[in-house]
């Protein structure tokens, strides 16, 4: 058989269409009758929020490329204009489905349950009168009608603003177009006075009282519309004098960016529509007619109503069994969290485990512990009232060395992060806020603590942001560890944020953009070698996106070698599964549940000696090449068992899981008349069971919670997890001396801390990096000490000569 050309566009799905397919799955949850009514409404609101961002970022970027004359093709063979055209065609029916379902099913269902959104003219006369009084007193003073006529220019329409387009006349033949912006600082849902559970939309209330706002005019039409603008506005970082000034300018430019979508009432007259199209510079393909509410995002307000009968059972994050509940004493001072972490790694899984009781507690303890010398953290997104930031400020007030990396280019959080930068700097904290050409996407924190046996490093490496709000709705993992190698690796990463360069030598962490792509590629290829040799070979990866063409090609080659591959990809996926002779062994899954699946887990079976990793990076080009990312190995058997349980529960889910067809479309995983297995419900139950059992693992890994074991259980002795270890395993040093007293050689290990580490081996306890870049392994501390002296004391003497 001839070698297949795996760069052929037929093997790759389009990124934009793949993301739109994910939004369709979100919409399907909003129309799934198995979900309670307010849960369905929540998904309809998320569909609006997500597609707004999709048009601002992705469609905006395509239009920018078209305007710049870009004609190059993506790996799937499409030009920007072809992608733009197809995306608009694919999106249009989705908006129609959202409106239709709301109008014909969900709105009547909510009305039957006592939650009604009504037209003003359907209310009783006394209710209309009270609402009119409310309008005149509270809403009218905030409105500013902007007329468009020979004496007035066409008004500026801000991004995502909802507006009324009014056609009116004063008795003459000329018609005037007036734009009225719906005030964003007023509640969109206006309660009907003295009628619990009944609302009108503010735009309908304004329309019904236009005679008070535009008196003595003849109103011929009132239509609603919403504008979406491009958010892909950038400045060249290489020529930016100050990153803060650059980000502030980008935020300002977004206000006036190109319009990429115009949503209008289904019955908007051609006169109003033509005015909007002409002055907003959009064509018919960018106009979306809506039959019903144009914007559903404000309906989150209804989702928050105290109606538990219309929602899924409430979930409150639980304490981690090894850390216990946070007491008031622990909030005010230090606690034993460092002792617990040093006793063994802790794996936190949000929102199953409390963010406040794990990550926030770790940083709070660091801020108040007199033995802590330094605290460092990388902030990508955080809450507006962040206790994480407050802990860092407290740490500085308590005399700790504090360094914070705040990523100013975190899209749509730029303004919030700018405010935090200013506050941190006012507290005298050293803040790094971005690097040229890279975004900092790591979810990492480092605590340096003085202890009886020396300085100890405590690390947190996570998959999610230091954001207490999203930690309640995003499914994320975080490793708390006292592993010295991971601590040293994080020290190098944080030094990069404030220093001139990023080291490319790491003991355990996979760091983008320097080592991560190479190491992941090696691990995929190693599975292929195992498969060709007849050994156990399996890859299971849980990520948010698989977009990088090179990683897709590596997975195709592994599949062709016989590796069984399961990809749990939440949204974007370029890979086509089920192609004969190419991806027969690949299955692509997607899980859409009440929590946003955000954790990244990487499993490589490695001939029966699995390797496990978690971290911040997806398999997208931006993550591997253009962001600072951190992925950590998980080496503790108990924690690996928990990760195995998460993946097995995900792969056996028959409620929230979708499976991709080779054409890029998705179908729900078949239930086969078996009991419902919802992975998120399974993990909630496992978390509660673990808490009931008392001190111990964070999840009760009970086999009967899932149908069958899908991954190998053997997590015994492994090769050392070093980034350049020899492929055949550990090579001991031939000259190792017999064990004897170390003779007080602590200074040698301190002096050459970057040249030794503890390998993951039951045989060898010490590893030394030699001056020629190789490694030597030792059973005793004294053997490692002698090698360090021989390598580096002598080399320094030669340099001095």
GROMACS .gro file of C-alpha atoms in nm, residues 497-703:
model
  207
  497UNK     CA    1   0.823   3.623   3.347
  498UNK     CA    2   1.055   3.884   3.493
  499UNK     CA    3   1.381   3.787   3.321
  500UNK     CA    4   1.513   3.788   2.965
  501UNK     CA    5   1.469   3.427   2.849
  502UNK     CA    6   1.284   3.100   2.901
  503UNK     CA    7   1.505   2.805   2.991
  504UNK     CA    8   1.453   2.493   2.781
  505UNK     CA    9   1.572   2.244   3.045
  506UNK     CA   10   1.309   2.113   3.283
  507UNK     CA   11   1.311   1.819   3.521
  508UNK     CA   12   0.948   1.713   3.507
  509UNK     CA   13   0.714   1.980   3.372
  510UNK     CA   14   0.630   2.006   3.004
  511UNK     CA   15   0.658   2.375   2.923
  512UNK     CA   16   0.535   2.547   2.607
  513UNK     CA   17   0.670   2.683   2.386
  514UNK     CA   18   1.006   2.515   2.456
  515UNK     CA   19   0.959   2.145   2.541
  516UNK     CA   20   0.590   2.057   2.535
  517UNK     CA   21   0.536   1.992   2.164
  518UNK     CA   22   0.850   1.779   2.140
  519UNK     CA   23   0.763   1.570   2.447
  520UNK     CA   24   0.401   1.510   2.347
  521UNK     CA   25   0.516   1.413   1.998
  522UNK     CA   26   0.768   1.168   2.146
  523UNK     CA   27   0.500   1.009   2.365
  524UNK     CA   28   0.256   0.963   2.074
  525UNK     CA   29   0.533   0.810   1.863
  526UNK     CA   30   0.635   0.583   2.150
  527UNK     CA   31   0.280   0.443   2.164
  528UNK     CA   32   0.306   0.369   1.792
  529UNK     CA   33   0.631   0.181   1.853
  530UNK     CA   34   0.468  -0.018   2.132
  531UNK     CA   35   0.180  -0.109   1.901
  532UNK     CA   36   0.414  -0.220   1.622
  533UNK     CA   37   0.603  -0.435   1.872
  534UNK     CA   38   0.281  -0.597   1.995
  535UNK     CA   39   0.287  -0.428   2.334
  536UNK     CA   40  -0.001  -0.249   2.506
  537UNK     CA   41  -0.063   0.083   2.330
  538UNK     CA   42  -0.341   0.325   2.410
  539UNK     CA   43  -0.384   0.702   2.414
  540UNK     CA   44  -0.668   0.879   2.594
  541UNK     CA   45  -0.662   1.257   2.587
  542UNK     CA   46  -0.918   1.491   2.742
  543UNK     CA   47  -0.880   1.847   2.614
  544UNK     CA   48  -1.086   2.146   2.506
  545UNK     CA   49  -0.952   2.168   2.153
  546UNK     CA   50  -0.749   1.965   1.900
  547UNK     CA   51  -0.656   2.207   1.624
  548UNK     CA   52  -0.282   2.165   1.563
  549UNK     CA   53  -0.230   1.991   1.225
  550UNK     CA   54   0.102   1.834   1.330
  551UNK     CA   55  -0.053   1.669   1.637
  552UNK     CA   56  -0.343   1.546   1.422
  553UNK     CA   57  -0.094   1.391   1.179
  554UNK     CA   58   0.094   1.223   1.466
  555UNK     CA   59  -0.234   1.076   1.593
  556UNK     CA   60  -0.319   0.950   1.244
  557UNK     CA   61   0.019   0.774   1.222
  558UNK     CA   62  -0.031   0.620   1.568
  559UNK     CA   63  -0.373   0.494   1.466
  560UNK     CA   64  -0.226   0.344   1.147
  561UNK     CA   65   0.029   0.166   1.368
  562UNK     CA   66  -0.254   0.009   1.568
  563UNK     CA   67  -0.277   0.240   1.870
  564UNK     CA   68  -0.628   0.259   2.015
  565UNK     CA   69  -0.704   0.630   2.063
  566UNK     CA   70  -0.990   0.799   2.247
  567UNK     CA   71  -1.007   1.178   2.225
  568UNK     CA   72  -1.246   1.355   2.461
  569UNK     CA   73  -1.251   1.696   2.294
  570UNK     CA   74  -1.501   1.950   2.422
  571UNK     CA   75  -1.525   2.167   2.112
  572UNK     CA   76  -1.280   2.228   1.824
  573UNK     CA   77  -1.144   1.911   1.663
  574UNK     CA   78  -0.972   1.901   1.323
  575UNK     CA   79  -0.921   1.524   1.324
  576UNK     CA   80  -1.163   1.304   1.129
  577UNK     CA   81  -1.223   0.970   1.304
  578UNK     CA   82  -1.318   0.649   1.128
  579UNK     CA   83  -1.132   0.702   0.799
  580UNK     CA   84  -1.044   0.362   0.657
  581UNK     CA   85  -0.673   0.292   0.681
  582UNK     CA   86  -0.603   0.620   0.862
  583UNK     CA   87  -0.815   0.676   1.172
  584UNK     CA   88  -0.998   0.344   1.210
  585UNK     CA   89  -0.868   0.324   1.568
  586UNK     CA   90  -0.968   0.676   1.671
  587UNK     CA   91  -1.292   0.775   1.846
  588UNK     CA   92  -1.372   1.139   1.917
  589UNK     CA   93  -1.607   1.216   2.206
  590UNK     CA   94  -1.749   1.542   2.339
  591UNK     CA   95  -1.919   1.597   2.673
  592UNK     CA   96  -2.164   1.883   2.728
  593UNK     CA   97  -2.302   1.896   3.081
  594UNK     CA   98  -2.413   2.133   3.355
  595UNK     CA   99  -2.044   2.207   3.425
  596UNK     CA  100  -1.819   2.324   3.145
  597UNK     CA  101  -1.564   2.050   3.080
  598UNK     CA  102  -1.232   2.234   3.108
  599UNK     CA  103  -0.980   1.986   3.254
  600UNK     CA  104  -0.693   1.857   3.041
  601UNK     CA  105  -0.582   1.497   3.109
  602UNK     CA  106  -0.324   1.302   2.906
  603UNK     CA  107  -0.290   0.923   2.931
  604UNK     CA  108  -0.029   0.715   2.749
  605UNK     CA  109  -0.042   0.341   2.815
  606UNK     CA  110   0.330   0.294   2.743
  607UNK     CA  111   0.337  -0.083   2.714
  608UNK     CA  112   0.151  -0.130   3.043
  609UNK     CA  113   0.340   0.133   3.243
  610UNK     CA  114   0.111   0.433   3.198
  611UNK     CA  115   0.214   0.797   3.200
  612UNK     CA  116  -0.035   1.055   3.327
  613UNK     CA  117  -0.031   1.434   3.290
  614UNK     CA  118  -0.260   1.727   3.362
  615UNK     CA  119  -0.215   2.094   3.281
  616UNK     CA  120  -0.324   2.411   3.110
  617UNK     CA  121  -0.257   2.330   2.743
  618UNK     CA  122  -0.482   2.207   2.468
  619UNK     CA  123  -0.343   2.053   2.150
  620UNK     CA  124  -0.381   2.374   1.954
  621UNK     CA  125  -0.101   2.556   1.774
  622UNK     CA  126  -0.151   2.864   1.991
  623UNK     CA  127  -0.103   2.658   2.309
  624UNK     CA  128   0.199   2.464   2.191
  625UNK     CA  129   0.386   2.747   2.015
  626UNK     CA  130   0.254   3.087   2.119
  627UNK     CA  131   0.163   3.057   2.486
  628UNK     CA  132   0.349   2.984   2.806
  629UNK     CA  133   0.183   2.664   2.927
  630UNK     CA  134   0.261   2.410   3.198
  631UNK     CA  135   0.168   2.042   3.209
  632UNK     CA  136   0.273   1.827   3.505
  633UNK     CA  137   0.313   1.452   3.542
  634UNK     CA  138   0.093   1.285   3.803
  635UNK     CA  139   0.306   1.017   3.963
  636UNK     CA  140   0.124   0.907   4.279
  637UNK     CA  141  -0.061   0.578   4.227
  638UNK     CA  142  -0.362   0.694   4.428
  639UNK     CA  143  -0.401   1.011   4.219
  640UNK     CA  144  -0.357   0.821   3.894
  641UNK     CA  145  -0.639   0.594   4.000
  642UNK     CA  146  -0.859   0.901   4.040
  643UNK     CA  147  -0.767   1.027   3.693
  644UNK     CA  148  -0.833   0.681   3.549
  645UNK     CA  149  -1.175   0.686   3.712
  646UNK     CA  150  -1.252   1.028   3.558
  647UNK     CA  151  -1.160   0.910   3.208
  648UNK     CA  152  -1.343   0.578   3.239
  649UNK     CA  153  -1.656   0.753   3.367
  650UNK     CA  154  -1.630   0.995   3.074
  651UNK     CA  155  -1.593   0.723   2.813
  652UNK     CA  156  -1.886   0.522   2.952
  653UNK     CA  157  -2.122   0.822   2.978
  654UNK     CA  158  -2.448   0.768   2.789
  655UNK     CA  159  -2.621   1.092   2.891
  656UNK     CA  160  -2.390   1.387   2.816
  657UNK     CA  161  -2.151   1.233   2.565
  658UNK     CA  162  -2.156   1.290   2.191
  659UNK     CA  163  -1.957   1.089   1.935
  660UNK     CA  164  -1.819   1.242   1.617
  661UNK     CA  165  -1.884   1.094   1.272
  662UNK     CA  166  -1.609   1.115   1.013
  663UNK     CA  167  -1.781   1.408   0.839
  664UNK     CA  168  -1.749   1.620   1.155
  665UNK     CA  169  -2.111   1.591   1.268
  666UNK     CA  170  -2.202   1.448   1.608
  667UNK     CA  171  -2.456   1.203   1.742
  668UNK     CA  172  -2.548   1.133   2.101
  669UNK     CA  173  -2.384   0.830   2.256
  670UNK     CA  174  -2.633   0.543   2.248
  671UNK     CA  175  -2.795   0.447   2.576
  672UNK     CA  176  -2.875   0.092   2.461
  673UNK     CA  177  -3.158   0.081   2.717
  674UNK     CA  178  -2.899   0.072   2.995
  675UNK     CA  179  -2.916   0.275   3.315
  676UNK     CA  180  -2.829   0.641   3.271
  677UNK     CA  181  -2.460   0.708   3.327
  678UNK     CA  182  -2.389   1.081   3.356
  679UNK     CA  183  -2.018   1.142   3.417
  680UNK     CA  184  -2.076   1.459   3.617
  681UNK     CA  185  -2.339   1.293   3.835
  682UNK     CA  186  -2.097   1.003   3.882
  683UNK     CA  187  -1.819   1.236   3.998
  684UNK     CA  188  -2.053   1.423   4.233
  685UNK     CA  189  -2.154   1.093   4.394
  686UNK     CA  190  -1.790   0.979   4.414
  687UNK     CA  191  -1.693   1.307   4.582
  688UNK     CA  192  -1.968   1.278   4.842
  689UNK     CA  193  -1.878   0.914   4.907
  690UNK     CA  194  -1.513   1.005   4.958
  691UNK     CA  195  -1.610   1.274   5.209
  692UNK     CA  196  -1.832   1.028   5.395
  693UNK     CA  197  -1.537   0.788   5.426
  694UNK     CA  198  -1.327   1.053   5.598
  695UNK     CA  199  -0.960   1.133   5.556
  696UNK     CA  200  -0.829   0.997   5.228
  697UNK     CA  201  -0.859   1.034   4.849
  698UNK     CA  202  -1.069   1.307   4.693
  699UNK     CA  203  -1.279   1.059   4.494
  700UNK     CA  204  -1.422   0.725   4.604
  701UNK     CA  205  -1.302   0.516   4.310
  702UNK     CA  206  -1.563   0.242   4.317
  703UNK     CA  207  -1.568   0.009   4.013
   0.00000   0.00000   0.00000
